[in-house]
XYZ file of C-alpha atoms in Angstrom:
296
model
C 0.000 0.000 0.000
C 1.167 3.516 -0.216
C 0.757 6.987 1.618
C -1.257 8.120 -1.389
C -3.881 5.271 -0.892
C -3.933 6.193 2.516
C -4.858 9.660 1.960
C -7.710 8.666 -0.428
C -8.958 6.074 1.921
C -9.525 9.115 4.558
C -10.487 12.020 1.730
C -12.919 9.476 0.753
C -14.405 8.526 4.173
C -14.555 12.042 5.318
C -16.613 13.413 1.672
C -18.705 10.363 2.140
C -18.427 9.774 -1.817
C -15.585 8.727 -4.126
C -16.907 11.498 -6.238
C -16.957 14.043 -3.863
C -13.330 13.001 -2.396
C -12.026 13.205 -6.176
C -12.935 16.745 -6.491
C -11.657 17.314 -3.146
C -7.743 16.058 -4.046
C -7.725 16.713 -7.444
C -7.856 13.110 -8.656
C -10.111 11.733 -11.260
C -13.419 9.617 -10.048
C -12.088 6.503 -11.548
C -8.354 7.203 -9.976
C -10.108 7.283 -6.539
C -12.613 4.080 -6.924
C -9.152 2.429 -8.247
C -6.904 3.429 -5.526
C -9.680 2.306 -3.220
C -10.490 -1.363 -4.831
C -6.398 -1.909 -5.564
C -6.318 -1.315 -1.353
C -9.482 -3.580 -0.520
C -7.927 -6.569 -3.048
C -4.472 -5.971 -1.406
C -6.112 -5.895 2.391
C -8.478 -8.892 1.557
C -11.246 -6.829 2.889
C -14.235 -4.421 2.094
C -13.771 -0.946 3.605
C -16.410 0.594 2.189
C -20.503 -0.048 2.345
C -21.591 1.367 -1.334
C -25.348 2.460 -2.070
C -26.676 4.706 -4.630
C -26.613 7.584 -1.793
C -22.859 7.478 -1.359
C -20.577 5.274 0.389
C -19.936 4.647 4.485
C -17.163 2.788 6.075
C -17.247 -0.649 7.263
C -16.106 -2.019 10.674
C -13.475 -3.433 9.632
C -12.923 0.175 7.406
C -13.224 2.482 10.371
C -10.125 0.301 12.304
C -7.987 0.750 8.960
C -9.008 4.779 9.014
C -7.836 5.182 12.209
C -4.275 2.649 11.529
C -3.956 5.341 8.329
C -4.359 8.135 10.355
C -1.671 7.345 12.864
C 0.454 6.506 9.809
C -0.188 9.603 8.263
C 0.453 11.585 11.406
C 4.050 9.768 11.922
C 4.532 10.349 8.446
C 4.114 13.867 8.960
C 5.800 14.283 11.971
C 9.023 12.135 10.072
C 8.913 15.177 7.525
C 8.664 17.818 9.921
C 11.092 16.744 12.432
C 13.897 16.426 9.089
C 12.212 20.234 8.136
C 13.160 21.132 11.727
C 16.887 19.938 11.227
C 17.587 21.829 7.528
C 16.295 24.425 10.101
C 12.969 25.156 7.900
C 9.645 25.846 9.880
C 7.176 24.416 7.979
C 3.994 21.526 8.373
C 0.640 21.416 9.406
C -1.245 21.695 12.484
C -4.628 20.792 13.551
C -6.199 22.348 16.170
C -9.450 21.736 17.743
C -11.177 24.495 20.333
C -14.301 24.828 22.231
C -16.670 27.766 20.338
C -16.195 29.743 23.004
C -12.168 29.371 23.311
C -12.403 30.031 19.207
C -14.282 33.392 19.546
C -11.912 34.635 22.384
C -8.647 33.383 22.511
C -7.569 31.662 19.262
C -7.596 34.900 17.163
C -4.336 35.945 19.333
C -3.026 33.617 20.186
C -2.968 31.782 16.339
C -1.706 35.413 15.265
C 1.294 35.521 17.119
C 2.306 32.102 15.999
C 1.636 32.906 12.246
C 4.097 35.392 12.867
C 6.415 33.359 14.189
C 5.859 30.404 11.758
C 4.851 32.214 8.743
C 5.016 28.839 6.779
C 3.224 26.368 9.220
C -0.524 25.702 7.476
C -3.133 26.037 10.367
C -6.701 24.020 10.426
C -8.920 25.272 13.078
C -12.050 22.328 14.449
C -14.575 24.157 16.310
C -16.649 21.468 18.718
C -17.728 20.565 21.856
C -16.115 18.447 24.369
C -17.076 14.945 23.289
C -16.645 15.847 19.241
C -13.008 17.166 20.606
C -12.222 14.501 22.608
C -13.312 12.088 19.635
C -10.831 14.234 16.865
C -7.933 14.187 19.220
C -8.356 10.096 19.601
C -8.630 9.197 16.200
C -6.096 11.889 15.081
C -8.257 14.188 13.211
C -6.422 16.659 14.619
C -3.208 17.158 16.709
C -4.195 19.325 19.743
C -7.075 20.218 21.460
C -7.906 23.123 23.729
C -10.636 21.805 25.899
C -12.253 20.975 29.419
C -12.834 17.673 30.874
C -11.050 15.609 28.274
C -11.674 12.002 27.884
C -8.777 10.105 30.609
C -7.003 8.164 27.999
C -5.940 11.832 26.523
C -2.664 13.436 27.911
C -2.931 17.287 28.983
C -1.361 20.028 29.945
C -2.865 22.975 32.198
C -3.525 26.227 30.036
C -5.891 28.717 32.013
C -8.577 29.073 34.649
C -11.873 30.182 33.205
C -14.271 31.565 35.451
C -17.728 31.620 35.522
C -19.536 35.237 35.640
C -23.096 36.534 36.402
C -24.210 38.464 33.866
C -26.764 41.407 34.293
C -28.205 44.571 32.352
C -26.069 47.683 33.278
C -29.083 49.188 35.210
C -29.876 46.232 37.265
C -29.708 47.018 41.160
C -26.800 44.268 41.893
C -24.788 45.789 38.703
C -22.347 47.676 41.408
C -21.595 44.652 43.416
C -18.081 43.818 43.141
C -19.446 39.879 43.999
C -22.279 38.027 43.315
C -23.700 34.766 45.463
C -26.129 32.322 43.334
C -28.742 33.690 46.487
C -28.637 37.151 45.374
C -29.756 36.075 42.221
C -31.758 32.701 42.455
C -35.130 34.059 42.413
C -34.538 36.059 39.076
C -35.511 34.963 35.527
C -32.321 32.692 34.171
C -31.208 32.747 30.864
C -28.839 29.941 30.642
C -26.701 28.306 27.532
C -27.696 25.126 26.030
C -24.214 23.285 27.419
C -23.981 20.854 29.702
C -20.862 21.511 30.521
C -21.539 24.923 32.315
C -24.388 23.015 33.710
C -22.665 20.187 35.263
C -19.982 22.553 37.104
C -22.952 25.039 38.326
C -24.515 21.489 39.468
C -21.486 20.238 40.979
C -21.297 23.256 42.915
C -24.763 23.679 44.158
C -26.046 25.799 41.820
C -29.654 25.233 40.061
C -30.658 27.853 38.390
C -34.766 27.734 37.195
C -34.276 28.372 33.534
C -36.668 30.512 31.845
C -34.766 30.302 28.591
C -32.216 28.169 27.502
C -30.620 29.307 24.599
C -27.807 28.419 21.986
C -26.503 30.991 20.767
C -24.453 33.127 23.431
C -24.852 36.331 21.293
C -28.814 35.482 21.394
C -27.980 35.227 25.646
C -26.117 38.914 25.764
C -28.690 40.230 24.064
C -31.756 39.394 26.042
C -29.814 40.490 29.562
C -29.004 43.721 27.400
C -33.180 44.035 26.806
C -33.475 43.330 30.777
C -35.407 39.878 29.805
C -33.337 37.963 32.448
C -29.754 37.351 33.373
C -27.230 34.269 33.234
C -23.821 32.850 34.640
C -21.516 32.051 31.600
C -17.715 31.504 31.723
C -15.499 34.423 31.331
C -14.460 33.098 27.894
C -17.724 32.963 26.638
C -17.698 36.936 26.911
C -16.777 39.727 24.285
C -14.230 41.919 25.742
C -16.430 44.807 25.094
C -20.444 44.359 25.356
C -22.656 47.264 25.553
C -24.997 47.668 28.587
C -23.702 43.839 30.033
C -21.869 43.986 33.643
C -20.242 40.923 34.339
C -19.876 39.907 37.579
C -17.580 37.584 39.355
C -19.428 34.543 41.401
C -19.175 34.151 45.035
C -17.472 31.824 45.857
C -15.688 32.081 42.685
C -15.810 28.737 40.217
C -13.885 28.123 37.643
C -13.271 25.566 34.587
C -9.684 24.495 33.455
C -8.765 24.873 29.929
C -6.169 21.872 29.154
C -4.195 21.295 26.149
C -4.663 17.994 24.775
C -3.081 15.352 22.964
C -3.158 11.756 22.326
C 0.624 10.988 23.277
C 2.962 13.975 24.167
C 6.330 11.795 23.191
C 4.552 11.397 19.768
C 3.098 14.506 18.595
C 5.383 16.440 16.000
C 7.801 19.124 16.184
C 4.946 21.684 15.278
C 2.461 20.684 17.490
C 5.055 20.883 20.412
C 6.248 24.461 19.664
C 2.408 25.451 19.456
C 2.053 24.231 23.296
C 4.920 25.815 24.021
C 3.554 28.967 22.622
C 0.197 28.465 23.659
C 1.750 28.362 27.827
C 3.683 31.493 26.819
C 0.949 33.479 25.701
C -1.430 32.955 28.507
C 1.467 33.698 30.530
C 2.128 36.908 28.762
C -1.581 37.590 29.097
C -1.873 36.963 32.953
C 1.206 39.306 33.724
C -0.505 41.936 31.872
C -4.295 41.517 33.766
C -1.873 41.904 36.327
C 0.102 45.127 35.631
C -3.323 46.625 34.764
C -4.824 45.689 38.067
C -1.754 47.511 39.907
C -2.418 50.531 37.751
């Protein structure tokens, strides 16, 4: 078999068509359907289901997806490590990031690394948890910056996210420099459709009575802007700059870790460790300077 089978056998799975993953690489139909039967004949088995509405993986087919995967990642990581020693910065990385880490964070934090690895192609997953956890196993991508990761990942701490009342600017408690969940219990909750923020509320005594429970977190701002209710979110989850929204600190405070994730750390590639270097850095930088602004 070869690396170029390989990649068709996961373009092919992924477009859910042999057309669809032609047009995707740039090969003809036939070269893909082919590549495909040539691999099948030379594995003795069938890794495809085919039906008139497009093709799915077999059982057998979804164990040899994730083998080429890991072959493809080694292969990568092989090319990038001998990149590293003619002292070029190049490859690929795949990251995968909670929405709310995506909106936030990543836009800084992917900048500064551009600039420092002008060459290095970047592909950004946006998910939840689970979908995360699932792309990290199978080696969709290469990191993940998540919360609760599955225990068979490996991770690294990144930041301490913590989880804010938010209420209209004219509201009565919009002065307080604290907020306990009894100050506010009784009011009308708008809460986000994430179990996540639920389960640490929950795990910490808190049950808000939802009025609404809502999606989008723009959609949530926007009602406590109109004075329709108000809702605990994590700090990350916030613009930087909302109009007529006071956040508010909890109290006491609760927070979520943010982890970097991998599968392995002794086998991710060259790339992927100087991005969680990087990634520690930056928060770093970013505390210091909460800091220095605090003291001002």
């Amino acid at each position: 078999m070869t690396l170029a089978q390989l990649q068709v056998l996961i373009a092919a799975a992924k477009a859910g068509s042999f057309t669809r993953a032609a047009e995707d690489i740039g090969f003809t139909q036939s070269a893909v359907s082919q590549m495909i039967s040539s691999l099948e004949k030379e594995l003795g088995v069938s890794l495809f289901h085919r039906s008139r509405s497009g093709i799915t993986p077999t059982s057998i087919g979804e164990r040899m997806l994730q083998h080429a995967r890991d072959i493809l990642q080694i292969t990568a990581c092989m090319t990038q490590e001998a990149a590293s020693a003619r002292n070029l910065d190049t490859g690929t990385l795949r990251i995968a990031a909670l929405n709310s880490v995506a909106s936030r964070l990543l836009p800084g934090l992917l900048g500064d690394f551009r600039k420092r690895y002008p060459s290095v192609e970047i592909i950004l997953f946006e998910g939840k948890n689970d979908e995360i956890d699932n792309w990290i196993a199978s080696s969709v991508v290469d990191i993940g910056i998540t919360v609760h990761p599955d225990s068979d990942l490996q991770t690294l701490p990144l930041i301490q996210d913590l989880m804010m009342v938010i209420l209209p600017e004219s509201h009565p408690l919009c002065q307080e420099p604290l907020l306990s969940f009894s100050q506010i219990e009784e009011r009308c909750f708008i809460m986000p459709r994430d179990a996540c923020v639920k389960n640490m509320l929950h795990n910490n005594g808190i049950y808000p009575k939802s009025t609404f429970e809502v999606g989008d977190i723009s959609t949530i701002l926007t009602m406590v802007q109109e004075y329709i209710g108000v809702s605990i979110l994590p700090e990350l989850y916030i613009p930087q700059t909302i109009p007529k929204i006071v956040a508010i600190p909890l109290d006491p405070p609760i927070t979520r870790q943010l982890v970097l994730a991998v599968r392995n750390w002794q086998a991710i590639s060259p790339v992927t460790a100087e991005f969680a270097v990087h990634c520690q850095k930056y928060i770093s930088s970013l505390e210091k300077k909460a800091v220095r602004s605090s003291q001002t």
